[in-house]
Coordinates of C-alpha atoms and ligand atoms in Angstrom, one line a residue:
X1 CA 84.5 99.6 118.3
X2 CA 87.7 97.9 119.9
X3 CA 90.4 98.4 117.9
X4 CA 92.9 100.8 119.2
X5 CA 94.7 101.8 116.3
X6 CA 94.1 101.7 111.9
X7 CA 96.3 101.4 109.2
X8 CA 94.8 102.1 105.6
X9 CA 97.1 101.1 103.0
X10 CA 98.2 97.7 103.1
X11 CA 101.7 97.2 101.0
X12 CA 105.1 95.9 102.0
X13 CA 105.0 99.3 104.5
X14 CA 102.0 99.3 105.6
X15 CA 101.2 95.8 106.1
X16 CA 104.5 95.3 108.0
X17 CA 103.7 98.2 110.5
X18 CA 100.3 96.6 110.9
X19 CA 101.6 93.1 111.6
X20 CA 104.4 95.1 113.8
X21 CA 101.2 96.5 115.9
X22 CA 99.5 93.7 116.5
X23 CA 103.2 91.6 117.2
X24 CA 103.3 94.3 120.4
X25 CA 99.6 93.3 121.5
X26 CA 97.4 96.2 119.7
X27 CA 94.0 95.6 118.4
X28 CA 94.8 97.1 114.8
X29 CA 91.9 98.0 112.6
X30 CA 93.3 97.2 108.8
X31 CA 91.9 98.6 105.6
X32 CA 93.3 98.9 101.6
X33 CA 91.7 100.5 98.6
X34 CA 91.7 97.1 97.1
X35 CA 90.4 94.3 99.3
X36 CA 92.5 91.8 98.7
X37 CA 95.6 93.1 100.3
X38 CA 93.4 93.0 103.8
X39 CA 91.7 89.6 103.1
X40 CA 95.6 87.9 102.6
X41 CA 97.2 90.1 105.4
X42 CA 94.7 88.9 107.6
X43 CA 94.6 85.0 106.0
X44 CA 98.4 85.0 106.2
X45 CA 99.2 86.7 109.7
X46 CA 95.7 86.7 111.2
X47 CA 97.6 85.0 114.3
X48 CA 100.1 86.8 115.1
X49 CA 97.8 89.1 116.7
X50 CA 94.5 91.2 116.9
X51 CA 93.3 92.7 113.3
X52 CA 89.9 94.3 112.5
X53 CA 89.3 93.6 108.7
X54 CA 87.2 96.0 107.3
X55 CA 86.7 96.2 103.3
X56 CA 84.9 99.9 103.5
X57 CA 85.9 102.6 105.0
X58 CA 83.4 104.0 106.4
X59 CA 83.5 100.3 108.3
X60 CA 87.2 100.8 109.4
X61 CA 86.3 103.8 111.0
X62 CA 83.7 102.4 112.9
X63 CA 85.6 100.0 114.7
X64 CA 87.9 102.1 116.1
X65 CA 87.7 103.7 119.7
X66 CA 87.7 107.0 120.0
X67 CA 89.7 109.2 119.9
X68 CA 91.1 107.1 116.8
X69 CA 94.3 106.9 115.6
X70 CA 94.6 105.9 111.9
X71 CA 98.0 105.8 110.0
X72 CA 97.9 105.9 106.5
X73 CA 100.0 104.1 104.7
X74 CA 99.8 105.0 100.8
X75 CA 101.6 106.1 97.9
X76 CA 102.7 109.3 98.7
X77 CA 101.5 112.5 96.9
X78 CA 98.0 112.6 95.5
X79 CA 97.2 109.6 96.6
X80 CA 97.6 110.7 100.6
X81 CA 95.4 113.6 99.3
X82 CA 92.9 111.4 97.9
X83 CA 92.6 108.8 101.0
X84 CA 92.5 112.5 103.1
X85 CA 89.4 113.1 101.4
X86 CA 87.3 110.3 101.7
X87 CA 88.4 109.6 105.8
X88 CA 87.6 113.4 106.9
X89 CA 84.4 113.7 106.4
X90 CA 84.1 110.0 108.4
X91 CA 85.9 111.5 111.5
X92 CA 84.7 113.3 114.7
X93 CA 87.0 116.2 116.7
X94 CA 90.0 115.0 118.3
X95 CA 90.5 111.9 115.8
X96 CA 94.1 111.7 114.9
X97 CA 95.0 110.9 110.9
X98 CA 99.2 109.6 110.9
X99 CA 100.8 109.8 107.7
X100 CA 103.7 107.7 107.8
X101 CA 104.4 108.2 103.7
X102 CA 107.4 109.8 102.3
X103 CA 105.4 113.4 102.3
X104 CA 107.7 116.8 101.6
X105 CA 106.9 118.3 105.1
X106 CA 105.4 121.5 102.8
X107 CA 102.7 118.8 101.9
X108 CA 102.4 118.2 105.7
X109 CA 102.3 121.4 107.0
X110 CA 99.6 122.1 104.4
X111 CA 97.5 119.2 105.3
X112 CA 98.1 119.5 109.3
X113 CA 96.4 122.8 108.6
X114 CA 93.3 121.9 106.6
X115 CA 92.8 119.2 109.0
X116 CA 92.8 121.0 112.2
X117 CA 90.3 123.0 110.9
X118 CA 88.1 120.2 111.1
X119 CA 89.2 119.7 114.6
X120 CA 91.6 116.8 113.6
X121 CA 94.8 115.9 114.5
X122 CA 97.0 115.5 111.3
X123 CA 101.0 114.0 112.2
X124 CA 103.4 113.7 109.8
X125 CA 105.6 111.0 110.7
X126 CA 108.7 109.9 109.2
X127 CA 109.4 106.7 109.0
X128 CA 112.8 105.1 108.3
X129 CA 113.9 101.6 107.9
X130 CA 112.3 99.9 104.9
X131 CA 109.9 96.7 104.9
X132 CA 112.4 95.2 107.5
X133 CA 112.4 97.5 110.2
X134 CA 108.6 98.4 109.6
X135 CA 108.5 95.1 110.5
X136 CA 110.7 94.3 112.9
X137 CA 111.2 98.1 114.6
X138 CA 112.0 101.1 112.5
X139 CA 112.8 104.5 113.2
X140 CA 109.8 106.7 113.5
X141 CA 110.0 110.6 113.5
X142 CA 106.3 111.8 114.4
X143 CA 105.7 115.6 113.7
X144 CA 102.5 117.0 115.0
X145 CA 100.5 118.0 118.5
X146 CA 101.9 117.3 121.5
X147 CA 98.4 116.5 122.3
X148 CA 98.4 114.0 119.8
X149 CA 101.8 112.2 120.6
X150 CA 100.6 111.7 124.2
X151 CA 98.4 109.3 122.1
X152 CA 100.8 107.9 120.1
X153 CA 103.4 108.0 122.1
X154 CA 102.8 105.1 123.9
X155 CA 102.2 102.8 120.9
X156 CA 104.8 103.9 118.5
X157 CA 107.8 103.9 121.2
X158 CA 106.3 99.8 121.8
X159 CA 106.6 99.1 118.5
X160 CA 109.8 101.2 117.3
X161 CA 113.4 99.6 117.6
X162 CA 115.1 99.7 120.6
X163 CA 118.8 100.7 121.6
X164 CA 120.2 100.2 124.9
X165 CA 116.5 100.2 126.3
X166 CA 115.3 103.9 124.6
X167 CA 113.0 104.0 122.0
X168 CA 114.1 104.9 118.4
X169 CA 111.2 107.3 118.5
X170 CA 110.4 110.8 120.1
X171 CA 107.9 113.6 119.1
X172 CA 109.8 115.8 116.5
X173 CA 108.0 118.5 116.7
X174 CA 104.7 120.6 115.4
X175 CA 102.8 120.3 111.9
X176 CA 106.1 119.4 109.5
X177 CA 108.3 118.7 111.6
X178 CA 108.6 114.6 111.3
X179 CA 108.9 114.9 107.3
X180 CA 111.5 117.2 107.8
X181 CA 113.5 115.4 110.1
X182 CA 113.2 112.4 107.8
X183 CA 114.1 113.9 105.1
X184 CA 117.0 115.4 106.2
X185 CA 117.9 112.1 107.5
X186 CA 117.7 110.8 104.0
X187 CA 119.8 113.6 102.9
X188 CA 122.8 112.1 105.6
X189 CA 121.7 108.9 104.0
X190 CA 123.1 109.7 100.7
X191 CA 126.0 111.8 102.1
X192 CA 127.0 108.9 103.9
X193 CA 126.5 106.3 101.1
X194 CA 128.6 108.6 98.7
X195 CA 131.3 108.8 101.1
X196 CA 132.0 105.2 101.2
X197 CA 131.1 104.7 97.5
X198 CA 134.3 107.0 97.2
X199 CA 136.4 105.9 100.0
X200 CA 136.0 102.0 97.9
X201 CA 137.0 103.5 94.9
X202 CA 140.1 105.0 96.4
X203 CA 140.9 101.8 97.7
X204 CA 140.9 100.0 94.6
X205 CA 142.3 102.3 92.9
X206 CA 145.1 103.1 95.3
X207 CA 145.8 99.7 96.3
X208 CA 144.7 97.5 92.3
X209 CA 142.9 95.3 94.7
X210 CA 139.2 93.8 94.2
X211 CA 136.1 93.9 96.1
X212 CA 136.8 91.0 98.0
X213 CA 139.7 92.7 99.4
X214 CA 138.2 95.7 99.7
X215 CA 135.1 94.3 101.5
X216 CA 137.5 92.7 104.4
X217 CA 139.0 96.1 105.0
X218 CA 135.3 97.8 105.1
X219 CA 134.5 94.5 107.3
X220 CA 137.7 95.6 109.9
X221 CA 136.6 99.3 109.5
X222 CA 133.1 98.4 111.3
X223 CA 135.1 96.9 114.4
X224 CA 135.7 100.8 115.0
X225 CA 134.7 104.5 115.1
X226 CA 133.0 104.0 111.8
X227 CA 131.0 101.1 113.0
X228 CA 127.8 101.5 111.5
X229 CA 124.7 99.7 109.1
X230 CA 126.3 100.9 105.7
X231 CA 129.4 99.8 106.7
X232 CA 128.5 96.8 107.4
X233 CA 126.2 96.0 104.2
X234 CA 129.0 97.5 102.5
X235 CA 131.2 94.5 103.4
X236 CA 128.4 92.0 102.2
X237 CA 128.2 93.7 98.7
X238 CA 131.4 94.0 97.9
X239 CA 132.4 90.1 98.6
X240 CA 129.2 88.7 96.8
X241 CA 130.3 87.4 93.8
X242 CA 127.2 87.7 90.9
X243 CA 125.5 84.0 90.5
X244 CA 125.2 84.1 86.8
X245 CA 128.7 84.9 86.0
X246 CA 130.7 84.2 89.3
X247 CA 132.1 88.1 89.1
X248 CA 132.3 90.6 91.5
X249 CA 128.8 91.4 92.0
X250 CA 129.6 95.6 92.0
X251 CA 131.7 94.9 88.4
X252 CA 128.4 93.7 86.8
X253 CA 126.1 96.5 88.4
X254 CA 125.4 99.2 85.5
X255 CA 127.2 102.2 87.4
X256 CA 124.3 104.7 87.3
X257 CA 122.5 105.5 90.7
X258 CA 119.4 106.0 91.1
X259 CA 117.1 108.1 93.7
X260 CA 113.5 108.5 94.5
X261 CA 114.1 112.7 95.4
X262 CA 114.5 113.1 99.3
X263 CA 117.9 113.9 98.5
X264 CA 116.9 116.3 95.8
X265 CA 114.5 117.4 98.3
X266 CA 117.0 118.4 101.1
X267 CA 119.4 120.4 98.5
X268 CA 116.5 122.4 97.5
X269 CA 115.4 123.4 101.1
X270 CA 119.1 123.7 102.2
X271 CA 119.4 126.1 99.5
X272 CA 116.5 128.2 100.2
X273 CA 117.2 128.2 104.2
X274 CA 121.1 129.0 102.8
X275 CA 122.4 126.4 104.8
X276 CA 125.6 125.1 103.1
X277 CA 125.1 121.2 103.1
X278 CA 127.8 120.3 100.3
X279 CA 128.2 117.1 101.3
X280 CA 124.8 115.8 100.7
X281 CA 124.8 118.2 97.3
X282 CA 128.1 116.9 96.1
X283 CA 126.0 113.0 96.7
X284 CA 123.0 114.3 95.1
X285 CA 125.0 115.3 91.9
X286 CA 126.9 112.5 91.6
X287 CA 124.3 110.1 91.7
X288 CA 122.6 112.4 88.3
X289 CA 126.2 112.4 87.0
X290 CA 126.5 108.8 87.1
X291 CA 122.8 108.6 85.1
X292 CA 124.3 110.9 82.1
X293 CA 125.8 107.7 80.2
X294 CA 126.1 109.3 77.2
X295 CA 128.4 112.0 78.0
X296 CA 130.6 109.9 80.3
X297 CA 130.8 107.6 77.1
X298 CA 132.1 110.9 75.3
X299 CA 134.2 112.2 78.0
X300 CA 135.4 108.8 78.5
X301 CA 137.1 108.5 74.8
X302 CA 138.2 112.1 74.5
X303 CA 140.4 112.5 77.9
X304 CA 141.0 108.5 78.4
X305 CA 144.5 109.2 79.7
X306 CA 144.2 112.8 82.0
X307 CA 144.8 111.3 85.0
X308 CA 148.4 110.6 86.4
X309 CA 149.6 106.8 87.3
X310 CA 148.7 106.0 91.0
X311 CA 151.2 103.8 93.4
X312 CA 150.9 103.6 96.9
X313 CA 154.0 103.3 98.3
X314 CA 152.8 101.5 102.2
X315 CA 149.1 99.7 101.9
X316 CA 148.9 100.1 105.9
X317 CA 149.5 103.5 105.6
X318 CA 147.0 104.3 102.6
X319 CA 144.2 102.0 103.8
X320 CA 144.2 104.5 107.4
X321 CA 144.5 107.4 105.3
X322 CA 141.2 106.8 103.7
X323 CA 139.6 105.5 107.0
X324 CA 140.8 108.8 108.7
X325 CA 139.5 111.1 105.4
X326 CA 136.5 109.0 105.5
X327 CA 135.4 109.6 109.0
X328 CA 136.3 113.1 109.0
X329 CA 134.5 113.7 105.7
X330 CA 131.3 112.0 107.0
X331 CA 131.6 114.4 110.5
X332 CA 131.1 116.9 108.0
X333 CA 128.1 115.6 106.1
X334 CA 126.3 114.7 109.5
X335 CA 127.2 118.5 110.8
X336 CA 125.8 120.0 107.7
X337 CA 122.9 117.9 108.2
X338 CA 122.3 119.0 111.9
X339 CA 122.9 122.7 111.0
X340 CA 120.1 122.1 108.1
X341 CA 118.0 120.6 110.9
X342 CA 118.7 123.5 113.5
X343 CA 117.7 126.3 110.1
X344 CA 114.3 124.4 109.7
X345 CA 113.4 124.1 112.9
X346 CA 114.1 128.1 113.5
X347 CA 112.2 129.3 110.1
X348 CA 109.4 127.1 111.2
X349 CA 109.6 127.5 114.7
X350 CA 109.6 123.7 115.7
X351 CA 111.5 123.4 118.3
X352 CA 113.5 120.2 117.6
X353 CA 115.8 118.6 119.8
X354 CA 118.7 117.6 118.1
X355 CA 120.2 115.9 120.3
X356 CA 116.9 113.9 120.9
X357 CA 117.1 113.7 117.3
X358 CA 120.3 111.6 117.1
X359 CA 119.2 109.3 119.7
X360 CA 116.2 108.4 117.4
X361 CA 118.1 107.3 114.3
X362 CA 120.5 105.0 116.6
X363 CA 118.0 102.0 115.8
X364 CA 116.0 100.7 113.0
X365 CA 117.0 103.1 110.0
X366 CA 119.7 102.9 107.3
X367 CA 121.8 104.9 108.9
X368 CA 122.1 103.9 112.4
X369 CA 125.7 104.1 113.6
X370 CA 127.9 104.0 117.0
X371 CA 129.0 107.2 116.2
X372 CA 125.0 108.9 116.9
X373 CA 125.7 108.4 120.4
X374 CA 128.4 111.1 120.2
X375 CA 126.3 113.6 118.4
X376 CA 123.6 112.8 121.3
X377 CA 126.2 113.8 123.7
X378 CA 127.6 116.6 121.8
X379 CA 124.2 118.3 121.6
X380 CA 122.9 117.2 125.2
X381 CA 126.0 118.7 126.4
X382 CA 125.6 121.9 124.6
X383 CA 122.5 122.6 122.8
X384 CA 123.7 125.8 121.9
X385 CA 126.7 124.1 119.6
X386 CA 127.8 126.2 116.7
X387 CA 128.4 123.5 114.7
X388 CA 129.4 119.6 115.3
X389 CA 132.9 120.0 114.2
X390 CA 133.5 121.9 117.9
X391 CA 132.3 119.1 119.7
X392 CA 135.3 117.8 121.4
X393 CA 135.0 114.3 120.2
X394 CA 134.3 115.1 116.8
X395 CA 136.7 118.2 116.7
X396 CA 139.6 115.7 117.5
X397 CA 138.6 113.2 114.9
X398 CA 138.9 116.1 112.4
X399 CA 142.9 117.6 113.4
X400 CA 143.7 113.8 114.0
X401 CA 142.7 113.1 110.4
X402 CA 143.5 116.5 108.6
X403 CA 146.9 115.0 107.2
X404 CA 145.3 112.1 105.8
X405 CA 142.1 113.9 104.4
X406 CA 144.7 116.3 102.6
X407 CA 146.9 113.3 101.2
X408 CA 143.8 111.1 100.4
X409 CA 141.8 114.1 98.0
X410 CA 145.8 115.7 97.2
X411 CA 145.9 111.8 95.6
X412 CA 143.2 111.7 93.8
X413 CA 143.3 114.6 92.4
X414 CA 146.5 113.6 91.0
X415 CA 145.4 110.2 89.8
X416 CA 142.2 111.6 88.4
X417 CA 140.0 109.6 90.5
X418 CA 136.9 111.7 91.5
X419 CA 136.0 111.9 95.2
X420 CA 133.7 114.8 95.0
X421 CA 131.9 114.2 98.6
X422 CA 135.7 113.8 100.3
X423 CA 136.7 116.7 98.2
X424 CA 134.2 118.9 98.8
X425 CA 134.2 118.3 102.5
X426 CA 137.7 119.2 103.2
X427 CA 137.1 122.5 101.4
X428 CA 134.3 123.0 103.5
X429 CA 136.4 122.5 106.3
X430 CA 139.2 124.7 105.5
X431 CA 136.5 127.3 103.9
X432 CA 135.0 127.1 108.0
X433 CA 138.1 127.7 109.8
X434 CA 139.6 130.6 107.1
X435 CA 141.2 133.3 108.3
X436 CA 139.6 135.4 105.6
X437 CA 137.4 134.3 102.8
X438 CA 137.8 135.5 98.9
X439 CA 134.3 136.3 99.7
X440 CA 135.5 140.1 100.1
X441 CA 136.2 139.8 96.5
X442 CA 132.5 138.6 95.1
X443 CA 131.3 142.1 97.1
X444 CA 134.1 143.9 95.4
X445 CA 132.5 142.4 92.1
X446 CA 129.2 142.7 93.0
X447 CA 129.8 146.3 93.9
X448 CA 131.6 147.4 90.5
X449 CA 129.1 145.6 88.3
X450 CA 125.8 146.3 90.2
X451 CA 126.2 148.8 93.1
X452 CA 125.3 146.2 95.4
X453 CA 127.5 147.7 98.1
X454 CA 129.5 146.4 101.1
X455 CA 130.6 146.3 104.8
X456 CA 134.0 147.3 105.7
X457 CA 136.2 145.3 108.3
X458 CA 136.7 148.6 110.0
X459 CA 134.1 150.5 110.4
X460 CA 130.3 150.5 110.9
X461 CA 127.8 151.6 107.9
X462 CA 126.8 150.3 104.6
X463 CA 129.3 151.6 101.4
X464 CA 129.3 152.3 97.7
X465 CA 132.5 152.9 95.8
X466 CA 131.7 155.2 92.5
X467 CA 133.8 152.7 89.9
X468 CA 132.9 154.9 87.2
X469 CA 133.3 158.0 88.7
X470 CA 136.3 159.3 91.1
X471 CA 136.4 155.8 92.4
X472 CA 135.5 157.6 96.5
X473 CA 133.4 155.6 98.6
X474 CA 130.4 156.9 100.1
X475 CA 127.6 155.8 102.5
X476 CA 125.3 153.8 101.0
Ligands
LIG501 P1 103.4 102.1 97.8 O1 104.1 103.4 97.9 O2 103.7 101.2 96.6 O3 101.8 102.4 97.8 C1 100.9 101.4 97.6 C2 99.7 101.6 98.5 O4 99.0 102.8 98.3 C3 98.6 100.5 98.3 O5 98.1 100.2 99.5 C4 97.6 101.2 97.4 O6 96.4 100.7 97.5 C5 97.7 102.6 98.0 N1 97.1 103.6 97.1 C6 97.7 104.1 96.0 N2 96.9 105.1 95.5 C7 95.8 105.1 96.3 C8 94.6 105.9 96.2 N3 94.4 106.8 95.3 N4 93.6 105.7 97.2 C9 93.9 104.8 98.2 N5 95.0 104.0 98.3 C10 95.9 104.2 97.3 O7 103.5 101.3 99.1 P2 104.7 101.1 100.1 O8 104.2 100.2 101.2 O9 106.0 100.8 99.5 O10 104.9 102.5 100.8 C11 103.9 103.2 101.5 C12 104.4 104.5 101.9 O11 105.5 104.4 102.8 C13 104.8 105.4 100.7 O12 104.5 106.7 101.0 C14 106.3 105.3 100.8 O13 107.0 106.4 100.2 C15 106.5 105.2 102.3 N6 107.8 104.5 102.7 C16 108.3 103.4 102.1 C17 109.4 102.8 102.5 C18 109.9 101.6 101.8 O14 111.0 101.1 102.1 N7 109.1 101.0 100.8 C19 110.2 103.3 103.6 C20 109.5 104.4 104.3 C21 108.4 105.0 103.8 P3 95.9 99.5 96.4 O15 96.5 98.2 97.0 O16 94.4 99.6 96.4 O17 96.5 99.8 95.1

C-alpha cells in the first residue's frame, strides 16, 4: 500500500479535491461506483500528480497505508449510507472514513456513532467553495476526533486556501460538528445574498437606474467595508448583458430562486435551539415566495398600484443610505448566525471556537469577506461576547448607520418595495436593545386564555391571575 489518502466518488467535487491532493504532492488512492469516472480522471490529470486507480473497492482499500484516510465524496443522503456499508466491513480499527458531502450534521452524528463502534474514525467535514475552490483551495470545516484531525490536519490545511499565510481550515469540533458549522455558514450565505438582492432593488428602484449602473456602484462598494466575494460577483452579473438578446442579463432571469435546503435546514434547527436568526428566515422565505408564481401573478393584478411614487431627492445621499443599511443589516445576519453557532455547539457540547470559526471562511468559500477578520477579532478578544452587535467595531457600524437603515426600510415601505431581510433586521435590532418588549402582553394572553402563568418585574415566584374569578393573583 502507498497511497496516503482515498477519495471514493469521483464527480466535479470529488474529482477536484482529488486532483487538489495530488497538486500538493499526496499519493491519492481514487475510486467511483462507476469506473469510468476514475479511468478519465486519471487519463486526463494522471500528471499532475500521484493517483492509485482502483476499480473495486475492496482494491482501493488495499492500497492505502494504514491508518487510512478515505474521503467520500458522494451524493449525499442514502447514497453516503450505501458507500458506508460496503467500506466498513473492509476497514481495520483506527481507519478514518471523511465525509466531505452536504450531510445534516443529525446524519453525521448518527453515523460518527455507528462507526466508532467499529473502532472507526467517522469526520464530518464541511466543505465550502464549489468545483473551483475544491479545486483550487476551498474552505474545509472537519468535525470529528481530535485524534483523527491530527491525521488530517496536516493534509487538509496543505490543500485548503490560504489567507495571509493561515489555513482556511481548523478542527470544528466532535461528531457533528463540521456539518453544522457548514451549514450554518450556508444559512449566512443566503442571508447575505438576500441582502444585496434587496439593497439592488432599492437602488433601481430609488434611483430608475439599470444594472449597469447599479453594478458600478456594487463594484465601488467592494473597494470598502463591504468588500467581499458576493459583492464582487454581484458587479459582474449585473453588467453582463444576455448574449441572445443583448439585455440586462438579471431582466431576462425568471425571478424565482431556487435552493438545495441548507437554508431550510438552518431555520429548522434555529428554531428548535430558539435562536432567533430572522435574517437568514426572512432569505429562506423569500426565495419560496419568489417560486409561488401564480399568486404573485394574482397579487400582482389585484393591488398593481398600492405602493406610493418613489423620488430620491440626492443620488449620493441615497446610494450611502443603502450601503450603510446594507452593512448594518448583514452585521445582523452574521450575529444571528454566530449566536446559532454558539446554541449548537452548547446543546451538543462541541466546543467550537468561533472566532477560529471566522478565520476559516476568510478563504475559498462563497462567503469570504474583509469584514471576517473583525468577527475573528471580536471573538478572540472576548470569547464570552453576548452577541456581535457589542463588538466595538461592529457596534459602531450599527449607530453610524441607524439613520440610514431607518430612512432606507421607512422608504420602502412607502414605495412598496419589499426589503424583508433589511426590514426584518432593523426590527431585530430595535426588538434587542428595547426598553421593554410587548412580550409582557403574549404572557398576559397566554395567562387569560390558558393559565400558563407569569413572572412579575417585581418580585420573585411564579403567578396566576383568576380571569374568571375575582381577577386576584396567586402563586402559581
Ligand atoms: P453528486 O452529488 O452529483 O454525486 C455524484 C457522485 O455520487 C458520483 O461519484 C456517483 O457515482 C456517486 N454516487 C451516487 N450514488 C451512489 C451510490 N449509491 N453508491 C456509490 N456512489 C454513488 O456529486 P458532486 O461532486 O456534485 O458532489 C459530491 C458531494 O459534495 C455531494 O454530497 C454534494 O452535496 C457535496 N458538495 C457539492 C458542492 C458543489 O458545489 N457541487 C459543494 C460542496 C459540497 P457514479 O459516478 O457511479 O454515479
Amino acid at each position: 500500500p502507498t497511497a496516503q489518502i482515498g477519495v471514493t466518488g469521483l464527480a466535479v467535487m470529488g474529482r477536484n479535491l482529488a486532483r487538489n491532493l495530488a497538486r500538493n504532492g499526496f499519493t491519492v488512492a481514487v475510486h467511483n461506483r462507476s469506473p469510468e469516472r476514475t479511468r478519465s480522471l486519471v487519463a486526463e490529470h494522471g500528471d499532475e500528480g500521484a493517483f492509485v486507480p482502483s476499480e473495486s473497492l475492496a482494491d482501493f482499500v488495499a492500497s492505502l497505508e494504514r491508518p487510512r484516510a478515505i474521503v467520500v465524496m458522494v451524493k449525499a443522503g442514502d447514497p453516503t449510507d450505501a458507500v458506508l456499508g460496503e467500506l466498513v466491513p473492509l476497514l481495520e480499527p483506527g481507519d478514518i472514513v471523511v465525509d466531505c458531502g452536504n450531510a445534516h450534521f443529525a446524519d453525521t452524528r448518527r453515523r460518527e456513532e455507528a462507526l466508532r463502534e467499529h473502532g472507526l474514525h467517522f469526520v464530518g467535514t464541511g466543505v465550502s467553495g464549489g468545483e473551483e475552490g475544491a479545486l483550487h483551495g476551498p474552505s474545509i470545516m472537519p468535525g470529528g476526533s481530535a485524534e483523527s484531525y491530527r491525521k488530517l490536519g496536516p493534509i487538509f490545511e496543505r490543500i485548503a486556501a490560504q489567507v495571509d499565510g493561515v489555513p482556511c481550515c481548523r478542527h470544528i469540533g466532535p461528531d457533528g460538528a463540521g456539518h453544522f458549522v457548514k451549514m450554518v455558514h450556508n444559512g449566512i450565505e443566503y442571508a447575505d445574498m438576500q441582502l444585496i438582492a434587496e439593497a439592488y432593488d432599492l437602488l433601481r428602484a430609488g434611483l430608475s437606474a439599470g444594472p449597469a449602473e447599479i453594478a458600478e456602484i456594487f463594484r465601488g462598494w467592494n473597494t470598502g467595508e463591504l468588500e467581499s466575494f458576493l459583492i464582487e460577483i454581484t458587479a459582474d452579473v449585473l453588467a453582463h448583458p444576455d448574449a441572445a438578446t443583448g439585455r440586462p442579463f438579471v431582466d431576462v432571469v425568471r425571478d424565482e430562486a431556487e435552493q438545495k435546503g441548507t437554508g431550510r435546514w438552518t431555520v429548522q434547527n434555529a428554531l428548535d435551539l430558539g435562536i432567533p436568526i430572522t435574517g437568514i428566515a426572512e432569505a429562506t422565505f423569500a426565495r419560496s415566495l419568489s417560486g409561488h408564481a401564480e399568486q404573485r401573478a394574482a397579487a400582482r393584478r389585484a393591488f398593481a398600484d398600492a405602493g406610493q411614487p418613489w423620488w430620491v431627492e440626492n443620488r449620493d445621499t441615497f446610494v450611502e443610505d443603502v450601503r450603510r443599511a446594507l452593512l448594518a443589516s448583514k452585521i445582523v445576519a452574521y450575529a444571528q448566525g454566530f449566536d446559532h453557532i454558539r446554541a449548537g455547539s452548547r446543546e451538543y457540547d462541541w466546543g467550537i471556537d468561533l472566532g477560529g470559526t471566522a478565520t476559516i471562511w476568510r478563504g475559498g468559500c462563497i462567503i469570504r469577506a474583509r469584514f471576517l477578520d473583525r468577527i475573528r477579532e471580536a471573538y478572540d478578544a472576548r470569547p464570552d461576547l453576548p452577541t456581535l452587535l457589542l463588538a466595538p467595531w461592529f457596534a459602531d457600524r450599527v449607530s453610524d448607520g441607524v439613520p440610514s437603515w431607518r430612512r432606507v426600510v421607512a422608504d420602502a415601505a412607502r414605495a412598496g418595495v419589499p426589503a424583508p431581510a433589511f426590514a426584518s433586521s432593523l426590527a431585530y435590532f430595535d426588538a434587542l436593545r428595547a426598553e421593554r418588549l410587548p412580550a409582557a402582553l403574549i404572557q398576559g394572553l397566554r395567562d387569560n386564555f390558558g393559565a400558563h402563568t407569569y413572572h412579575r418585574v417585581d418580585r420573585e415566584g411564579t403567578f396566576h391571575t383568576l380571569w374568571a374569578g375575582d381577577r386576584s393573583e396567586v402563586s402559581a
